Amino acid sequence: MAHSDNLVIAGREFSSRLMVGTGKYASNEETARALEASGAQIITVAVRRVNLDRSKESLLDCIDLKKYTLLPNTAGCYTAEDAIRTCRLAREAGMSDFVKLEVLGDEKTLFPDNEELLKAAKVLVKEGFTVLPYTSDDPIMCKKLEDIGCAAVMPLGAPIGSGLGIRNPYNIRIILETVKVPVIVDAGVGTASDAAFAMELGCHGVLMNTAIAGARNPVAMAEAMNLAVRAGRVAYLAGRIPRKLYATASSPLEGLLE
């Protein structure tokens, strides 16, 4: 794919449009193999679930930090204050100021608390963080997040870990028309076709974890997602034919000799 089609977030360019998480794998070795197969350049790490004391065994030991851009996330945070504190901890620990902001509102659904999310995002943007917020598929909220300075918006396709795929593609399309920052579908992807569909809608990228880590063969699924995101992007750029109710002959009848 052409260099000019790279994903650009806050001035940083990435040739891969697939972002992957590092949780739920059977081992650190499997994590490393899946990351390699995915072709991802941005990987998320849950700050509250990783050992930041590098003198002890840590997930970060199996990740080539020269190869990947870390995207610390605030998974497990339910208040703006907790999320802000977690981001500050990530920066102080030398992880990154490039953060995925999650503020959850409910333990059962893991839907975001958009009111708390907006509050946290305002503070973090002012403190110089590059903020990528996980939010609901609400065009109004996505616009508000863009307006306060978030570098991208990450609407959910479906509940985290559900594997349901994009439940409301119409909202995603409206979000794409509403904001100018990159739109990254986050949560709900279950298989390669879901990832390709997100990209065919015009999304700028896809973030996933469970769809890969929870597969019977995570490394093979990582490769499938890699291919799906790339194929979906190329298909979007190519421009699909319009849907029609009736057939259109592949070989036109005009000009045939009688």
mmCIF file of N, CA and C in Angstrom, residues 44-45 71-88 97-104 112-125 129-136 145 148 150 152-155 160 186 207:
data_model
loop_
_atom_site.group_PDB
_atom_site.id
_atom_site.type_symbol
_atom_site.label_atom_id
_atom_site.label_comp_id
_atom_site.label_asym_id
_atom_site.label_seq_id
_atom_site.Cartn_x
_atom_site.Cartn_y
_atom_site.Cartn_z
ATOM 1 N N THR A 44 -1.742 -2.106 22.724
ATOM 2 C CA THR A 44 -2.257 -1.578 23.978
ATOM 3 C C THR A 44 -1.819 -2.446 25.152
ATOM 4 N N VAL A 45 -1.560 -1.785 26.257
ATOM 5 C CA VAL A 45 -1.166 -2.455 27.492
ATOM 6 C C VAL A 45 -1.990 -1.864 28.629
ATOM 7 N N LEU A 71 0.586 1.805 23.639
ATOM 8 C CA LEU A 71 -0.605 2.605 23.883
ATOM 9 C C LEU A 71 -1.170 2.168 25.232
ATOM 10 N N PRO A 72 -0.646 2.720 26.336
ATOM 11 C CA PRO A 72 -1.166 2.344 27.653
ATOM 12 C C PRO A 72 -2.654 2.649 27.723
ATOM 13 N N ASN A 73 -3.421 1.740 28.325
ATOM 14 C CA ASN A 73 -4.853 2.018 28.443
ATOM 15 C C ASN A 73 -5.295 1.969 29.903
ATOM 16 N N THR A 74 -6.413 2.606 30.151
ATOM 17 C CA THR A 74 -6.915 2.748 31.519
ATOM 18 C C THR A 74 -8.020 1.736 31.803
ATOM 19 N N ALA A 75 -7.882 0.534 31.245
ATOM 20 C CA ALA A 75 -8.874 -0.526 31.473
ATOM 21 C C ALA A 75 -9.071 -0.737 32.973
ATOM 22 N N GLY A 76 -10.325 -0.887 33.365
ATOM 23 C CA GLY A 76 -10.642 -1.118 34.776
ATOM 24 C C GLY A 76 -10.920 0.146 35.561
ATOM 25 N N CYS A 77 -10.837 1.306 34.919
ATOM 26 C CA CYS A 77 -11.112 2.571 35.606
ATOM 27 C C CYS A 77 -12.591 2.938 35.449
ATOM 28 N N TYR A 78 -13.195 3.381 36.558
ATOM 29 C CA TYR A 78 -14.614 3.713 36.539
ATOM 30 C C TYR A 78 -14.894 5.170 36.890
ATOM 31 N N THR A 79 -13.843 5.956 37.120
ATOM 32 C CA THR A 79 -14.017 7.385 37.382
ATOM 33 C C THR A 79 -12.957 8.152 36.605
ATOM 34 N N ALA A 80 -13.251 9.420 36.350
ATOM 35 C CA ALA A 80 -12.287 10.265 35.653
ATOM 36 C C ALA A 80 -11.002 10.372 36.459
ATOM 37 N N GLU A 81 -11.125 10.531 37.761
ATOM 38 C CA GLU A 81 -9.953 10.682 38.611
ATOM 39 C C GLU A 81 -9.045 9.465 38.537
ATOM 40 N N ASP A 82 -9.628 8.284 38.555
ATOM 41 C CA ASP A 82 -8.850 7.051 38.490
ATOM 42 C C ASP A 82 -8.141 6.931 37.134
ATOM 43 N N ALA A 83 -8.833 7.283 36.067
ATOM 44 C CA ALA A 83 -8.244 7.206 34.729
ATOM 45 C C ALA A 83 -7.101 8.205 34.576
ATOM 46 N N ILE A 84 -7.287 9.412 35.080
ATOM 47 C CA ILE A 84 -6.237 10.431 35.016
ATOM 48 C C ILE A 84 -5.008 9.967 35.783
ATOM 49 N N ARG A 85 -5.223 9.433 36.973
ATOM 50 C CA ARG A 85 -4.116 8.936 37.802
ATOM 51 C C ARG A 85 -3.356 7.823 37.080
ATOM 52 N N THR A 86 -4.089 6.942 36.415
ATOM 53 C CA THR A 86 -3.467 5.814 35.714
ATOM 54 C C THR A 86 -2.617 6.298 34.538
ATOM 55 N N CYS A 87 -3.105 7.287 33.814
ATOM 56 C CA CYS A 87 -2.328 7.845 32.693
ATOM 57 C C CYS A 87 -1.057 8.517 33.189
ATOM 58 N N ARG A 88 -1.163 9.230 34.282
ATOM 59 C CA ARG A 88 0.012 9.880 34.847
ATOM 60 C C ARG A 88 1.047 8.843 35.290
ATOM 61 N N ASP A 97 3.042 8.812 26.688
ATOM 62 C CA ASP A 97 1.971 9.782 26.921
ATOM 63 C C ASP A 97 0.940 9.706 25.800
ATOM 64 N N PHE A 98 1.047 8.626 25.035
ATOM 65 C CA PHE A 98 0.131 8.269 23.940
ATOM 66 C C PHE A 98 -0.816 7.253 24.557
ATOM 67 N N VAL A 99 -2.048 7.641 24.939
ATOM 68 C CA VAL A 99 -2.872 6.787 25.794
ATOM 69 C C VAL A 99 -4.246 6.493 25.198
ATOM 70 N N LYS A 100 -4.721 5.270 25.491
ATOM 71 C CA LYS A 100 -6.099 4.910 25.194
ATOM 72 C C LYS A 100 -6.892 5.129 26.479
ATOM 73 N N LEU A 101 -7.830 6.045 26.422
ATOM 74 C CA LEU A 101 -8.585 6.423 27.609
ATOM 75 C C LEU A 101 -9.895 5.656 27.693
ATOM 76 N N GLU A 102 -10.038 4.869 28.742
ATOM 77 C CA GLU A 102 -11.274 4.145 29.025
ATOM 78 C C GLU A 102 -11.790 4.577 30.388
ATOM 79 N N VAL A 103 -13.037 4.959 30.456
ATOM 80 C CA VAL A 103 -13.708 5.179 31.741
ATOM 81 C C VAL A 103 -15.029 4.416 31.651
ATOM 82 N N LEU A 104 -15.086 3.297 32.340
ATOM 83 C CA LEU A 104 -16.248 2.410 32.232
ATOM 84 C C LEU A 104 -17.373 2.848 33.158
ATOM 85 N N PRO A 112 -18.893 2.564 28.081
ATOM 86 C CA PRO A 112 -18.187 3.722 28.634
ATOM 87 C C PRO A 112 -19.133 4.682 29.353
ATOM 88 N N ASP A 113 -18.587 5.352 30.373
ATOM 89 C CA ASP A 113 -19.291 6.445 31.036
ATOM 90 C C ASP A 113 -18.825 7.712 30.330
ATOM 91 N N ASN A 114 -19.597 8.184 29.381
ATOM 92 C CA ASN A 114 -19.154 9.287 28.532
ATOM 93 C C ASN A 114 -18.980 10.600 29.291
ATOM 94 N N GLU A 115 -19.758 10.795 30.339
ATOM 95 C CA GLU A 115 -19.621 12.023 31.131
ATOM 96 C C GLU A 115 -18.257 12.054 31.823
ATOM 97 N N GLU A 116 -17.889 10.938 32.446
ATOM 98 C CA GLU A 116 -16.583 10.848 33.109
ATOM 99 C C GLU A 116 -15.446 10.835 32.088
ATOM 100 N N LEU A 117 -15.697 10.206 30.947
ATOM 101 C CA LEU A 117 -14.695 10.148 29.880
ATOM 102 C C LEU A 117 -14.332 11.547 29.407
ATOM 103 N N LEU A 118 -15.343 12.364 29.160
ATOM 104 C CA LEU A 118 -15.116 13.728 28.685
ATOM 105 C C LEU A 118 -14.352 14.537 29.734
ATOM 106 N N LYS A 119 -14.695 14.345 30.999
ATOM 107 C CA LYS A 119 -14.022 15.052 32.082
ATOM 108 C C LYS A 119 -12.533 14.686 32.129
ATOM 109 N N ALA A 120 -12.249 13.392 32.017
ATOM 110 C CA ALA A 120 -10.853 12.936 32.057
ATOM 111 C C ALA A 120 -10.088 13.408 30.831
ATOM 112 N N ALA A 121 -10.721 13.344 29.675
ATOM 113 C CA ALA A 121 -10.050 13.730 28.431
ATOM 114 C C ALA A 121 -9.635 15.196 28.461
ATOM 115 N N LYS A 122 -10.488 16.066 28.992
ATOM 116 C CA LYS A 122 -10.165 17.489 29.072
ATOM 117 C C LYS A 122 -8.896 17.724 29.874
ATOM 118 N N VAL A 123 -8.775 17.040 31.009
ATOM 119 C CA VAL A 123 -7.599 17.201 31.872
ATOM 120 C C VAL A 123 -6.349 16.672 31.190
ATOM 121 N N LEU A 124 -6.444 15.484 30.604
ATOM 122 C CA LEU A 124 -5.270 14.843 30.000
ATOM 123 C C LEU A 124 -4.775 15.596 28.772
ATOM 124 N N VAL A 125 -5.677 16.099 27.964
ATOM 125 C CA VAL A 125 -5.265 16.886 26.793
ATOM 126 C C VAL A 125 -4.500 18.123 27.249
ATOM 127 N N PHE A 129 -1.068 14.960 27.026
ATOM 128 C CA PHE A 129 -1.236 13.583 26.571
ATOM 129 C C PHE A 129 -1.863 13.567 25.172
ATOM 130 N N THR A 130 -1.498 12.562 24.380
ATOM 131 C CA THR A 130 -2.187 12.285 23.123
ATOM 132 C C THR A 130 -3.278 11.289 23.468
ATOM 133 N N VAL A 131 -4.528 11.726 23.434
ATOM 134 C CA VAL A 131 -5.647 10.946 23.980
ATOM 135 C C VAL A 131 -6.472 10.299 22.871
ATOM 136 N N LEU A 132 -6.609 8.967 22.969
ATOM 137 C CA LEU A 132 -7.476 8.194 22.075
ATOM 138 C C LEU A 132 -8.577 7.601 22.951
ATOM 139 N N PRO A 133 -9.761 8.188 22.966
ATOM 140 C CA PRO A 133 -10.815 7.759 23.883
ATOM 141 C C PRO A 133 -11.714 6.650 23.328
ATOM 142 N N TYR A 134 -11.946 5.649 24.181
ATOM 143 C CA TYR A 134 -12.932 4.597 23.896
ATOM 144 C C TYR A 134 -14.292 5.142 24.293
ATOM 145 N N THR A 135 -15.211 5.193 23.337
ATOM 146 C CA THR A 135 -16.498 5.818 23.593
ATOM 147 C C THR A 135 -17.624 5.022 22.944
ATOM 148 N N SER A 136 -18.839 5.442 23.206
ATOM 149 C CA SER A 136 -19.991 4.816 22.554
ATOM 150 C C SER A 136 -20.069 5.300 21.098
ATOM 151 N N LEU A 145 -15.469 15.085 21.861
ATOM 152 C CA LEU A 145 -14.117 14.614 22.159
ATOM 153 C C LEU A 145 -13.106 15.212 21.187
ATOM 154 N N ILE A 148 -12.395 18.988 22.089
ATOM 155 C CA ILE A 148 -11.523 19.291 23.233
ATOM 156 C C ILE A 148 -10.067 18.889 22.981
ATOM 157 N N CYS A 150 -8.918 15.638 21.445
ATOM 158 C CA CYS A 150 -8.529 14.228 21.331
ATOM 159 C C CYS A 150 -7.976 13.964 19.929
ATOM 160 N N ALA A 152 -7.935 11.170 18.212
ATOM 161 C CA ALA A 152 -8.758 10.215 17.456
ATOM 162 C C ALA A 152 -9.977 9.925 18.304
ATOM 163 N N VAL A 153 -10.950 9.237 17.742
ATOM 164 C CA VAL A 153 -12.072 8.729 18.531
ATOM 165 C C VAL A 153 -12.177 7.235 18.272
ATOM 166 N N MET A 154 -12.582 6.500 19.315
ATOM 167 C CA MET A 154 -12.615 5.040 19.223
ATOM 168 C C MET A 154 -13.987 4.518 19.641
ATOM 169 N N PRO A 155 -14.982 4.650 18.760
ATOM 170 C CA PRO A 155 -16.319 4.154 19.096
ATOM 171 C C PRO A 155 -16.360 2.625 19.111
ATOM 172 N N ILE A 160 -17.397 -4.871 24.635
ATOM 173 C CA ILE A 160 -16.046 -5.420 24.715
ATOM 174 C C ILE A 160 -16.090 -6.946 24.841
ATOM 175 N N ASP A 186 -13.300 0.186 18.070
ATOM 176 C CA ASP A 186 -12.706 -0.470 19.233
ATOM 177 C C ASP A 186 -13.783 -1.292 19.937
ATOM 178 N N LEU A 207 -9.125 -1.644 16.476
ATOM 179 C CA LEU A 207 -8.397 -2.125 17.649
ATOM 180 C C LEU A 207 -9.117 -3.345 18.196
#
